[in-house]
Coordinates of C-alpha atoms and ligand atoms in Angstrom, one line a residue:
Chain A
M1043 CA 124.5 280.9 54.7
D1044 CA 127.5 282.0 52.8
T1045 CA 127.8 282.7 49.4
D1046 CA 129.6 279.4 48.5
T1047 CA 126.7 277.6 50.1
A1048 CA 123.9 276.7 47.7
I1049 CA 121.7 274.0 49.9
L1050 CA 121.9 274.0 54.0
A1051 CA 119.7 272.2 56.3
R1052 CA 120.5 271.7 59.9
G1053 CA 118.4 268.8 61.9
L1054 CA 115.7 268.1 59.3
R1055 CA 112.5 265.8 61.1
K1056 CA 109.7 264.7 59.1
D1057 CA 107.5 261.9 60.3
Y1058 CA 104.7 261.2 57.8
R1059 CA 101.4 260.7 59.4
G1060 CA 101.2 257.8 60.6
G1061 CA 104.1 257.5 62.8
R1062 CA 107.1 257.0 60.1
V1063 CA 110.3 258.7 60.8
A1064 CA 111.0 259.8 57.1
L1065 CA 114.1 261.9 57.8
D1066 CA 115.8 262.2 61.3
G1067 CA 117.7 264.6 62.4
V1068 CA 118.9 265.2 58.6
D1069 CA 122.2 267.8 58.3
L1070 CA 123.4 268.6 54.6
R1071 CA 125.5 271.1 53.2
V1072 CA 125.9 271.4 49.4
G1073 CA 128.8 274.1 47.9
A1074 CA 127.4 276.5 45.1
G1075 CA 128.4 275.1 41.6
T1076 CA 128.7 271.3 43.0
V1077 CA 126.9 268.2 42.4
H1078 CA 125.8 266.5 45.6
G1079 CA 124.6 262.4 45.4
L1080 CA 122.4 261.1 48.3
L1081 CA 123.0 257.8 47.7
G1082 CA 120.8 255.1 49.4
P1083 CA 118.2 252.0 49.7
N1084 CA 114.3 252.4 48.7
G1085 CA 112.7 253.9 51.7
A1086 CA 115.9 255.6 53.0
G1087 CA 114.3 258.9 52.7
K1088 CA 116.0 260.8 49.8
T1089 CA 112.6 261.8 47.9
T1090 CA 111.2 263.1 51.0
M1091 CA 114.9 265.0 51.3
V1092 CA 114.4 266.6 48.0
R1093 CA 110.6 267.5 48.3
V1094 CA 111.0 269.1 51.8
L1095 CA 114.0 271.3 50.1
A1096 CA 112.0 272.0 46.8
T1097 CA 108.8 273.9 49.3
L1098 CA 106.7 271.0 48.4
L1099 CA 106.8 269.0 51.7
S1100 CA 106.5 270.7 55.3
F1101 CA 108.7 269.3 58.6
D1102 CA 108.5 269.1 61.9
S1103 CA 112.1 270.8 63.0
G1104 CA 115.1 271.7 61.9
R1105 CA 115.9 274.8 59.0
A1106 CA 116.6 274.8 55.7
W1107 CA 117.8 277.2 53.2
V1108 CA 117.5 276.9 49.6
A1109 CA 119.6 279.3 46.5
G1110 CA 120.3 282.0 49.6
A1111 CA 116.3 281.4 51.4
D1112 CA 114.8 280.0 54.3
V1113 CA 112.3 277.5 52.6
V1114 CA 109.7 277.9 55.2
A1115 CA 110.0 281.9 55.6
R1116 CA 109.8 282.8 51.6
P1117 CA 109.1 280.0 49.5
W1118 CA 108.5 282.1 46.7
V1119 CA 112.3 282.9 46.6
V1120 CA 113.1 279.4 46.4
R1121 CA 110.6 278.6 43.9
E1122 CA 112.0 281.3 41.7
R1123 CA 115.4 279.9 41.7
I1124 CA 115.0 276.1 41.8
G1125 CA 114.1 273.7 39.3
F1126 CA 112.5 270.5 40.4
V1127 CA 112.5 267.4 38.0
G1128 CA 110.6 264.9 40.3
Q1129 CA 111.2 261.1 40.8
Y1130 CA 108.2 260.2 38.1
A1131 CA 107.9 262.6 35.1
A1132 CA 105.4 265.5 35.7
V1133 CA 104.5 266.8 32.4
D1134 CA 101.2 266.8 30.3
E1135 CA 100.7 263.7 28.6
V1136 CA 98.1 265.2 26.3
L1137 CA 99.7 268.6 25.4
S1138 CA 102.6 268.5 23.0
A1139 CA 106.3 268.9 24.0
R1140 CA 106.3 272.8 22.7
R1141 CA 103.2 273.1 24.6
N1142 CA 104.4 272.1 28.1
L1143 CA 107.4 274.0 28.1
E1144 CA 105.7 277.4 27.2
M1145 CA 102.7 276.9 30.0
F1146 CA 105.5 276.5 32.4
G1147 CA 107.6 279.2 30.8
R1148 CA 104.3 281.5 31.5
L1149 CA 103.9 279.9 34.8
Y1150 CA 107.5 280.9 35.8
H1151 CA 106.0 284.9 34.6
L1152 CA 108.3 284.7 31.8
G1153 CA 105.6 286.6 29.4
R1154 CA 104.3 285.1 26.1
R1155 CA 107.4 285.5 23.8
R1156 CA 110.4 284.9 26.3
S1157 CA 108.3 281.7 27.0
R1158 CA 107.6 280.7 23.2
S1159 CA 111.5 281.3 22.8
R1160 CA 112.9 279.4 25.7
A1161 CA 110.8 276.8 24.9
Q1162 CA 112.4 277.0 21.3
E1163 CA 116.3 276.9 23.2
L1164 CA 115.2 273.9 25.5
L1165 CA 113.8 271.8 22.7
E1166 CA 117.0 272.1 21.2
R1167 CA 118.9 271.5 23.8
F1168 CA 117.7 268.4 24.8
D1169 CA 117.4 267.3 21.3
L1170 CA 113.6 267.1 21.0
V1171 CA 112.5 269.6 18.2
G1172 CA 111.3 266.4 16.0
A1173 CA 108.8 265.6 18.6
A1174 CA 108.0 269.1 20.0
D1175 CA 104.3 269.3 18.7
R1176 CA 103.6 265.5 19.3
P1177 CA 101.7 264.9 22.3
V1178 CA 103.3 263.7 24.9
R1179 CA 101.6 260.5 25.8
T1180 CA 103.2 259.4 22.3
F1181 CA 106.9 260.0 23.6
S1182 CA 109.3 257.1 24.8
G1183 CA 110.6 257.4 28.3
G1184 CA 114.2 258.3 27.8
M1185 CA 112.2 261.1 25.7
R1186 CA 109.7 262.0 28.1
R1187 CA 112.3 262.5 30.8
R1188 CA 114.6 264.4 28.8
L1189 CA 111.3 266.9 28.4
D1190 CA 111.1 266.6 32.0
L1191 CA 114.6 268.1 33.1
A1192 CA 114.0 271.0 30.3
A1193 CA 110.8 271.8 32.4
G1194 CA 113.0 272.1 35.3
L1195 CA 116.0 274.2 33.6
V1196 CA 112.9 277.0 31.8
L1197 CA 113.8 279.8 34.1
D1198 CA 117.8 278.3 34.6
P1199 CA 117.7 277.8 38.0
R1200 CA 120.5 278.2 40.5
V1201 CA 119.7 275.4 42.4
L1202 CA 118.5 272.0 40.1
F1203 CA 117.2 269.1 42.4
L1204 CA 116.4 265.6 40.8
D1205 CA 115.0 262.7 42.0
E1206 CA 116.2 259.5 40.3
P1207 CA 116.5 261.0 36.9
T1208 CA 117.8 257.9 35.1
T1209 CA 116.0 255.4 36.8
G1210 CA 114.5 253.2 33.8
L1211 CA 116.7 254.6 31.3
D1212 CA 118.6 252.7 28.7
P1213 CA 122.8 253.1 28.7
R1214 CA 122.5 256.0 26.2
S1215 CA 119.9 258.2 27.5
R1216 CA 121.5 258.1 30.7
G1217 CA 124.5 258.9 29.4
Q1218 CA 122.5 261.8 27.5
V1219 CA 121.3 262.8 31.1
W1220 CA 124.4 262.7 32.6
S1221 CA 126.4 265.2 30.1
M1222 CA 123.3 267.4 29.8
V1223 CA 124.1 267.5 34.0
R1224 CA 128.0 267.9 33.8
G1225 CA 126.9 271.0 30.6
L1226 CA 124.4 272.6 33.5
V1227 CA 127.1 272.3 36.5
A1228 CA 129.6 274.1 33.7
G1229 CA 127.4 277.1 34.1
G1230 CA 127.0 277.4 37.5
T1231 CA 124.6 275.8 38.2
T1232 CA 124.3 273.6 41.7
V1233 CA 122.9 269.9 41.6
L1234 CA 121.1 267.8 44.3
L1235 CA 120.4 264.4 43.1
T1236 CA 119.1 261.6 44.5
T1237 CA 120.0 258.0 43.1
Q1238 CA 120.0 254.2 44.0
Y1239 CA 123.0 253.4 41.2
L1240 CA 126.4 253.9 42.6
E1241 CA 127.8 254.5 39.2
E1242 CA 125.5 257.6 38.5
A1243 CA 126.8 259.1 41.9
D1244 CA 130.2 258.0 41.8
R1245 CA 130.4 259.2 38.1
L1246 CA 128.5 262.6 38.6
A1247 CA 129.0 263.7 41.9
D1248 CA 131.1 266.1 43.7
R1249 CA 130.2 264.9 47.1
I1250 CA 128.1 262.1 48.4
S1251 CA 125.5 261.5 51.3
V1252 CA 124.9 258.2 51.9
M1253 CA 121.4 258.3 53.4
D1254 CA 119.8 255.0 55.2
T1255 CA 116.4 254.8 57.4
G1256 CA 116.2 258.6 57.6
R1257 CA 119.6 259.2 58.5
V1258 CA 123.1 260.6 56.8
I1259 CA 125.2 257.6 57.6
A1260 CA 128.3 258.4 56.0
Q1261 CA 129.5 261.8 53.8
G1262 CA 132.5 262.3 51.4
T1263 CA 134.3 262.5 48.0
P1264 CA 133.5 258.9 46.5
G1265 CA 137.4 258.5 47.1
E1266 CA 136.8 259.4 50.8
L1267 CA 133.5 257.1 50.7
K1268 CA 136.2 254.3 48.8
E1269 CA 138.4 254.4 51.2
R1270 CA 136.7 254.1 54.5
V1271 CA 136.5 250.0 53.0
G1272 CA 139.9 250.0 52.7
G1273 CA 142.2 249.4 49.8
G1274 CA 142.3 247.1 47.0
R1275 CA 142.0 243.2 46.7
V1276 CA 143.6 241.1 44.4
E1277 CA 141.6 237.9 42.9
V1278 CA 144.0 235.0 41.4
V1279 CA 141.4 232.2 39.4
V1280 CA 143.1 229.1 38.9
G1281 CA 142.0 225.9 36.9
R1282 CA 141.8 223.0 39.1
T1283 CA 140.1 222.8 42.6
E1284 CA 143.3 221.3 44.2
E1285 CA 145.3 224.4 43.2
L1286 CA 143.3 226.9 45.7
G1287 CA 144.7 225.8 48.9
V1288 CA 148.1 226.5 47.7
V1289 CA 146.9 230.0 46.3
A1290 CA 145.9 231.2 49.1
Q1291 CA 148.8 230.5 51.1
V1292 CA 150.9 232.5 48.8
L1293 CA 148.2 235.1 49.3
E1294 CA 148.5 234.7 53.1
R1295 CA 152.3 234.8 53.2
M1296 CA 151.7 238.2 50.7
A1297 CA 149.2 240.1 52.3
G1298 CA 149.1 239.0 55.9
A1299 CA 145.7 238.9 56.0
P1300 CA 143.5 235.2 55.7
P1301 CA 141.9 235.2 51.6
S1302 CA 138.5 234.1 51.3
V1303 CA 138.4 230.7 49.2
D1304 CA 135.4 230.8 46.5
V1305 CA 135.3 227.1 45.7
D1306 CA 132.5 227.3 42.4
A1307 CA 134.7 230.3 41.0
L1308 CA 137.9 228.6 41.5
C1309 CA 139.0 232.1 43.1
V1310 CA 141.1 233.3 45.6
R1311 CA 140.3 236.5 47.0
A1312 CA 142.6 238.5 49.4
P1313 CA 143.1 242.5 51.0
L1314 CA 146.3 243.8 49.0
A1315 CA 147.7 247.4 49.8
G1316 CA 150.6 248.6 47.5
G1317 CA 149.0 248.8 43.8
G1318 CA 150.7 247.3 41.0
G1319 CA 154.0 246.8 42.4
A1320 CA 152.3 244.1 44.9
L1321 CA 150.5 242.7 42.4
T1322 CA 154.1 241.9 40.5
K1323 CA 155.3 240.4 43.8
V1324 CA 152.0 238.4 43.9
V1325 CA 152.7 237.0 40.2
R1326 CA 156.0 236.4 40.8
A1327 CA 155.1 234.1 44.1
L1328 CA 152.6 232.2 42.4
D1329 CA 155.1 231.2 39.8
E1330 CA 157.8 230.6 42.1
A1331 CA 155.3 228.3 43.4
G1332 CA 154.8 226.7 40.3
L1333 CA 150.9 227.5 39.4
D1334 CA 149.0 228.4 36.4
V1335 CA 146.6 230.6 37.2
E1336 CA 144.1 231.5 34.7
D1337 CA 143.2 234.8 35.7
I1338 CA 145.1 237.4 37.8
A1339 CA 143.5 240.9 38.9
L1340 CA 143.7 243.3 40.8
R1341 CA 140.5 244.7 41.9
K1342 CA 139.5 248.9 43.4
P1343 CA 137.0 248.8 45.9
T1344 CA 133.6 250.3 44.1
L1345 CA 131.0 252.3 45.8
D1346 CA 128.6 249.0 46.3
E1347 CA 130.9 247.5 48.3
V1348 CA 131.1 251.5 50.3
F1349 CA 127.0 250.7 50.2
L1350 CA 127.1 247.7 51.3
A1351 CA 129.2 247.8 53.9
L1352 CA 127.8 251.0 55.3
T1353 CA 123.9 249.8 55.1
G1354 CA 124.2 246.3 55.8
Q1355 CA 122.2 245.4 52.5
E1356 CA 122.7 245.1 48.7
G1357 CA 122.9 248.5 47.1
D1358 CA 121.1 248.1 43.7
G1359 CA 118.7 246.0 44.3
S1360 CA 116.8 246.2 40.9
G1361 CA 120.0 245.8 39.1
D1362 CA 118.5 246.0 35.7
V1363 CA 120.7 248.6 33.8
G1364 CA 124.2 248.1 33.0
G1365 CA 127.3 249.5 35.0
R1366 CA 127.3 247.8 38.4
G1367 CA 129.7 245.0 39.3
S1368 CA 131.8 246.3 35.9
W1369 CA 133.2 249.4 37.8
Chain B
M1410 CA 124.8 283.2 47.2
V1411 CA 122.3 286.5 47.9
S1412 CA 123.6 289.6 47.8
G1413 CA 121.1 292.3 49.5
G1414 CA 120.4 293.9 45.8
E1415 CA 119.0 290.2 44.9
W1416 CA 116.4 290.2 47.1
A1417 CA 114.8 292.6 44.9
L1418 CA 114.9 290.3 42.1
G1419 CA 113.2 288.0 44.2
A1420 CA 110.3 290.0 44.9
V1421 CA 108.2 289.4 41.8
G1422 CA 106.4 286.7 43.6
G1423 CA 107.4 288.5 46.8
A1424 CA 105.9 291.4 46.6
R1425 CA 102.4 290.8 47.7
S1426 CA 100.7 293.7 47.8
W1427 CA 96.8 292.4 46.9
S1428 CA 96.3 294.2 43.7
R1429 CA 99.9 292.4 42.5
R1430 CA 98.3 288.8 44.0
L1431 CA 95.4 289.5 42.6
G1432 CA 97.1 290.4 38.8
W1433 CA 98.5 286.8 39.3
V1434 CA 95.7 284.7 40.1
V1435 CA 94.1 286.2 37.2
A1436 CA 97.4 285.4 34.6
D1437 CA 98.6 282.3 36.1
S1438 CA 94.6 280.4 36.7
A1439 CA 94.3 281.5 32.5
V1440 CA 97.0 279.8 31.7
V1441 CA 95.4 276.1 33.8
A1442 CA 92.6 276.9 32.0
R1443 CA 94.0 276.7 29.0
R1444 CA 96.1 273.9 29.4
Y1445 CA 92.6 272.0 30.8
L1446 CA 90.8 273.0 27.1
A1447 CA 93.5 272.2 25.2
H1448 CA 92.9 268.7 26.9
L1449 CA 88.8 269.5 25.9
V1450 CA 90.0 270.0 22.6
R1451 CA 92.5 267.4 22.3
K1452 CA 90.9 264.8 23.9
P1453 CA 87.1 265.5 23.5
D1454 CA 86.0 262.3 24.6
E1455 CA 85.6 263.8 28.1
L1456 CA 82.9 266.8 26.8
V1457 CA 81.4 263.5 24.4
G1458 CA 81.4 261.8 27.6
T1459 CA 79.1 264.3 29.8
L1460 CA 76.9 264.6 27.0
M1461 CA 75.8 261.1 26.2
I1462 CA 74.1 261.0 29.4
P1463 CA 71.7 264.3 28.7
V1464 CA 71.3 263.1 25.1
L1465 CA 70.5 259.5 25.5
A1466 CA 68.1 261.0 28.1
V1467 CA 66.6 263.0 25.8
L1468 CA 65.3 260.2 24.0
L1469 CA 64.9 258.1 26.4
F1470 CA 62.8 260.2 28.0
G1471 CA 61.8 262.4 25.6
F1472 CA 60.5 259.8 23.5
V1473 CA 60.7 256.4 24.5
F1474 CA 58.6 257.0 27.8
G1475 CA 57.7 260.5 26.6
E1476 CA 53.7 259.6 26.2
A1477 CA 53.5 257.5 29.0
M1478 CA 55.5 260.0 31.5
G1479 CA 53.4 263.0 30.2
A1480 CA 49.9 261.0 29.9
A1481 CA 51.0 260.4 33.6
M1482 CA 51.5 264.2 34.3
G1483 CA 48.3 265.1 32.1
L1484 CA 51.0 266.8 30.2
G1485 CA 51.0 264.6 26.8
G1486 CA 54.5 263.9 25.1
D1487 CA 55.1 267.4 23.4
G1488 CA 54.1 269.3 27.4
Y1489 CA 56.4 266.3 29.1
R1490 CA 59.2 267.3 26.6
D1491 CA 59.2 270.8 27.0
F1492 CA 59.0 269.7 30.8
L1493 CA 62.1 267.4 30.6
M1494 CA 64.7 269.8 28.6
P1495 CA 65.4 272.5 32.0
G1496 CA 65.6 268.8 34.1
L1497 CA 68.3 267.7 31.5
F1498 CA 70.6 271.1 31.5
A1499 CA 70.3 271.0 35.2
L1500 CA 71.4 267.4 35.3
T1501 CA 74.6 268.0 32.5
M1502 CA 75.8 270.8 34.9
A1503 CA 75.3 267.8 37.7
F1504 CA 77.4 265.2 35.9
G1505 CA 80.4 267.6 34.8
I1506 CA 81.7 266.7 38.6
G1507 CA 82.8 263.4 37.6
N1508 CA 85.3 264.8 34.9
T1509 CA 86.3 267.3 37.3
T1510 CA 86.9 265.1 40.2
I1511 CA 88.8 262.5 37.9
A1512 CA 91.0 265.5 36.2
V1513 CA 92.1 266.5 40.1
V1514 CA 92.9 263.4 41.1
S1515 CA 95.1 262.0 38.0
D1516 CA 96.7 265.3 37.5
V1517 CA 97.6 265.3 41.8
G1518 CA 98.4 261.0 41.1
R1519 CA 100.8 262.0 37.7
G1520 CA 103.2 264.5 40.0
V1521 CA 101.9 267.1 37.6
V1522 CA 100.7 268.9 40.4
D1523 CA 104.6 268.8 42.0
R1524 CA 106.0 270.6 39.4
F1525 CA 102.9 273.1 39.4
R1526 CA 103.9 273.6 43.2
T1527 CA 107.3 274.0 42.9
L1528 CA 106.4 277.1 40.5
P1529 CA 106.5 280.5 41.6
M1530 CA 102.9 280.9 40.7
A1531 CA 99.7 281.5 42.7
P1532 CA 98.9 278.7 44.6
S1533 CA 94.9 279.1 44.0
A1534 CA 95.6 279.4 40.4
L1535 CA 95.2 275.3 39.8
L1536 CA 92.2 275.3 41.2
V1537 CA 90.7 278.3 39.7
G1538 CA 92.2 277.5 36.5
R1539 CA 90.0 274.3 36.3
S1540 CA 87.4 276.0 37.4
M1541 CA 87.3 278.3 34.8
A1542 CA 87.8 275.9 31.8
D1543 CA 84.8 274.1 33.2
V1544 CA 82.4 277.4 33.0
V1545 CA 83.8 277.2 28.9
A1546 CA 83.1 273.4 29.0
A1547 CA 79.7 273.9 30.5
L1548 CA 79.2 276.2 27.5
V1549 CA 79.6 273.7 25.2
D1550 CA 77.7 271.3 27.1
L1551 CA 74.5 273.9 27.0
V1552 CA 74.7 275.2 23.3
V1553 CA 74.8 271.1 22.8
L1554 CA 71.4 270.6 24.6
V1555 CA 69.8 273.9 23.9
G1556 CA 70.2 272.8 20.3
M1557 CA 69.1 269.2 20.6
G1558 CA 65.7 270.7 22.7
L1559 CA 65.1 273.3 19.5
L1560 CA 65.2 270.3 17.4
I1561 CA 62.7 268.2 20.0
G1562 CA 60.2 271.3 19.5
W1563 CA 61.8 272.5 23.4
R1564 CA 61.2 276.7 23.6
W1565 CA 62.1 279.4 25.4
H1566 CA 58.8 281.3 26.0
L1567 CA 59.5 284.1 27.8
G1568 CA 62.3 286.3 26.0
V1569 CA 66.0 286.4 25.7
G1570 CA 66.6 288.4 28.8
A1571 CA 65.0 285.4 30.9
A1572 CA 66.4 282.7 28.8
L1573 CA 70.2 284.1 29.6
A1574 CA 68.7 284.3 33.3
A1575 CA 68.1 280.5 33.5
L1576 CA 71.3 280.1 31.6
G1577 CA 73.3 281.7 34.0
L1578 CA 71.4 280.2 37.0
L1579 CA 72.7 276.7 35.4
L1580 CA 76.3 278.4 34.5
L1581 CA 76.6 279.1 38.4
L1582 CA 75.7 275.7 39.4
R1583 CA 78.2 274.3 37.6
V1584 CA 80.9 277.0 39.0
A1585 CA 79.7 275.7 42.4
F1586 CA 79.7 272.0 41.4
T1587 CA 83.0 271.8 40.1
W1588 CA 84.4 273.4 43.5
V1589 CA 82.7 270.1 45.3
G1590 CA 84.4 268.2 42.2
I1591 CA 87.8 269.7 42.7
W1592 CA 87.7 269.1 46.7
L1593 CA 86.8 265.2 45.9
G1594 CA 89.7 265.2 43.8
L1595 CA 91.8 266.7 46.1
M1596 CA 90.3 264.1 48.6
V1597 CA 90.1 260.8 46.7
R1598 CA 93.4 258.5 46.6
S1599 CA 92.7 257.6 43.0
P1600 CA 90.3 258.0 39.9
E1601 CA 89.0 254.3 40.8
S1602 CA 87.8 255.0 44.0
A1603 CA 86.1 258.4 42.5
M1604 CA 84.3 256.2 40.2
K1605 CA 83.1 254.3 43.0
F1606 CA 81.8 257.4 44.3
F1607 CA 80.0 258.6 41.6
S1608 CA 77.8 255.2 41.2
L1609 CA 76.7 256.2 44.7
V1610 CA 76.2 259.9 43.8
F1611 CA 74.5 259.1 41.0
P1612 CA 71.2 258.1 42.2
L1613 CA 71.0 261.6 44.2
A1614 CA 71.5 263.7 40.8
M1615 CA 68.0 261.7 39.4
V1616 CA 66.4 262.5 42.6
A1617 CA 65.3 265.6 41.9
E1618 CA 62.8 267.6 39.9
T1619 CA 65.0 266.4 36.9
F1620 CA 62.2 263.9 35.5
V1621 CA 59.2 263.9 37.5
P1622 CA 57.8 266.4 40.0
A1623 CA 58.7 266.4 43.5
E1624 CA 55.0 265.4 44.5
M1625 CA 55.0 262.2 42.4
V1626 CA 58.1 260.6 43.9
P1627 CA 58.0 258.6 47.1
V1628 CA 56.6 260.6 50.9
W1629 CA 59.9 259.6 52.0
V1630 CA 61.9 260.7 49.4
A1631 CA 59.9 263.3 48.6
P1632 CA 62.6 266.0 51.1
V1633 CA 65.2 264.9 49.3
A1634 CA 64.1 266.0 45.7
E1635 CA 63.3 269.4 47.0
W1636 CA 65.6 270.3 49.0
N1637 CA 68.2 268.6 46.2
P1638 CA 70.1 271.9 44.4
L1639 CA 69.7 270.6 41.5
S1640 CA 65.8 270.8 42.0
A1641 CA 66.2 274.4 42.9
T1642 CA 67.8 275.5 39.4
V1643 CA 65.7 272.9 37.8
L1644 CA 62.6 275.1 38.7
A1645 CA 64.0 278.4 38.1
C1646 CA 64.4 277.2 35.0
R1647 CA 61.6 276.1 34.0
E1648 CA 60.3 279.2 35.4
L1649 CA 62.4 281.2 33.5
F1650 CA 61.9 279.7 30.4
G1651 CA 58.4 279.8 30.7
N1652 CA 58.5 275.6 30.3
T1653 CA 55.4 273.4 31.0
A1654 CA 55.7 273.2 35.1
V1655 CA 53.8 271.1 37.3
A1656 CA 52.3 273.4 40.3
G1657 CA 54.7 272.8 43.5
Q1658 CA 53.5 273.6 46.5
G1659 CA 56.8 273.3 48.6
W1660 CA 58.7 276.1 49.7
V1661 CA 61.5 275.5 47.0
A1662 CA 59.4 275.5 44.5
Q1663 CA 57.7 278.8 45.5
N1664 CA 60.9 280.4 45.8
A1665 CA 63.0 278.3 42.9
V1666 CA 64.8 281.5 41.6
L1667 CA 65.8 282.4 45.1
M1668 CA 67.5 279.2 45.9
A1669 CA 69.1 279.1 42.7
L1670 CA 70.9 281.5 43.3
V1671 CA 71.7 280.3 47.7
W1672 CA 72.1 277.0 46.9
P1673 CA 75.1 277.4 44.3
L1674 CA 76.3 280.5 46.6
V1675 CA 76.5 278.1 49.7
L1676 CA 78.0 275.5 48.3
L1677 CA 80.9 277.7 46.9
A1678 CA 81.5 279.2 50.3
V1679 CA 82.0 275.7 52.1
F1680 CA 84.1 274.3 49.0
V1681 CA 85.8 276.7 48.2
P1682 CA 87.6 277.3 51.3
L1683 CA 87.9 273.7 51.8
S1684 CA 89.3 272.9 48.4
V1685 CA 92.4 275.5 49.1
V1686 CA 93.1 274.2 52.8
R1687 CA 93.0 271.1 51.2
Y1688 CA 95.2 271.8 48.3
R1689 CA 97.7 273.1 50.9
R1690 CA 97.6 270.1 53.0
L1691 CA 99.5 268.5 49.7
S1692 CA 102.7 269.4 51.6
R1693 CA 102.1 267.4 54.9
Ligands
ATP2934 N1 103.3 260.1 51.8 C1 103.7 259.3 52.5 N2 103.0 258.6 53.6 C2 103.4 258.1 54.3 N3 104.9 258.0 54.4 C3 105.6 258.0 53.3 C4 104.9 258.6 52.2 N4 105.8 259.1 51.8 C5 107.4 258.5 51.4 N5 106.4 257.3 53.2 C6 108.1 256.9 53.4 O1 109.0 257.0 54.5 C7 110.5 257.0 54.1 C8 111.3 257.4 53.4 O2 110.1 257.5 52.0 P1 111.6 258.2 50.7 O3 110.5 258.5 49.5 O4 112.1 259.4 51.2 O5 112.7 257.4 50.5 P2 113.3 257.3 49.3 O6 114.6 257.3 49.5 O7 112.7 258.2 48.4 O8 112.6 255.6 48.4 P3 113.0 255.3 47.2 O9 114.6 254.7 46.8 O10 112.3 253.9 46.8 O11 112.2 256.2 46.1 C9 109.5 255.1 54.1 O12 110.0 254.7 54.9 C10 108.3 255.7 53.2 O13 107.6 254.0 53.3
MG2935 MG1 112.8 258.1 46.1

């Protein structure tokens, strides 16, 4: 494992008892100081992967190194160098935020005084000073998540694992978590993050691995993945149903491929290479055909479409928190 | 990312010398114990919950049924209350299992244990810390119950040394039961299934020398009552406190103090390793 690799996994396999294959030969390399996104539908094996790398779960075959140490041979070394923020908040509900952080500091063997000052630092950084001495059970989901994140950072980890860090957060708290992650990475931390939100991966990750049923089915930068499903698309919305046919003819001539017609939305879509210049030509051609369009837009492919194309299913199934379709 | 020199730093947890390791186990367990004790202080309902049953039992068995029980046993009401208290002390130690199990199973379920397991702390510290906290909680229980006993006329008759020895046996029993509780907490899936389990165990805690001597229960349950780990401690305490005892014929009754040491040690020898193995298996 070379010095600019923070996480390296080779052929990881994990069968849970009961015969389910959760990891089916996963390879992964995460460069030091980068954010890597693990993206995949429910049950893809994201949590399993993160838990294996964080020394929480044993696996059946393959090897893995994190922050320079083998997770099986030297788990205690790995534990000194990582932070782990699980899918569900793992802080003590009864204790106050401050007591939680101090306790984790002690268990990292920081000593009483250092634990105390570190707790104060983290409370300030995560904007929890006002609530620091309240029991955590009185916290909102967002506050709890921030505390959870702070607890993962007590030791300034070299590698931070975040399992769905923003699930269930409102857009504002989500933005806060994102900017914290960016801050950490600017400071040199490596982050492995799982998410079902494509927007999150798109915004945060330098590279993405798309997982499905225990396998990595695609890897690359967000841009590379988007290119895999082709270039942009033009969408034309008209006022009356009769106009759809003419628009489709025009677009077919311009795009060289049959457009898809959505009668309900009064919309015609067609693949279009060439960006803004090509769009101008489409507008002109429609104008020459004497059509009065309601709306015309050039759409870039989204990670959502990538996801759909790769896994054959809808990406963000819950769709509860904003962002989907707006990017 | 790792140059040779940094491995030395990594060796903080890696310096596997025995004394150092033991030092960390003690230090980390103390941190964990403080966490559980903070729970006790902030949510005293657990303490109140464990004390409720023995306190009610003092009132119910001591006064409501006390005269009748005492008459049946030829002791009278005061004699029966003197007989009863050591039984209730031990019963309270047994009820501690419930709190332990629920605390462990909810910790595992909430993922707090996951976080502990990713820290470079001693792996056994979580369990050892829990048992340390339980001993402290048991002391509080005993102080309240002894105070209650003194109020209703119960006394120790053979000096402070013997009385402290009896309290020591009670705490030993609690430590043993704590590890049973820890193991159960690691085995069951939810606090609810733990509760179901306890409704089965509950009668078992009653079938002991607690309320009546083994001689007075039906013949077919008598061996259960006699060989119940609770019974040895109850009998030993009656002996050491010098409380009214009903001369038992059984082997356990004859060797109560010995058995009050053997039983907890056997339980510990079984359940400490079982719990540690089970805890390790959380990574399966
Ligand atoms: N403890 C377990 N025992 C048995 N099977 C499990 C266990 N945990 C997960 N699995 C199975 O392993 C597979 C991968 O699960 P995993 O939790 O890693 O998925 P995930 O990608 O994190 O999903 P999600 O998005 O729902 O969190 C699933 O089929 C799941 O049912
Ligand atoms: Mg998951």
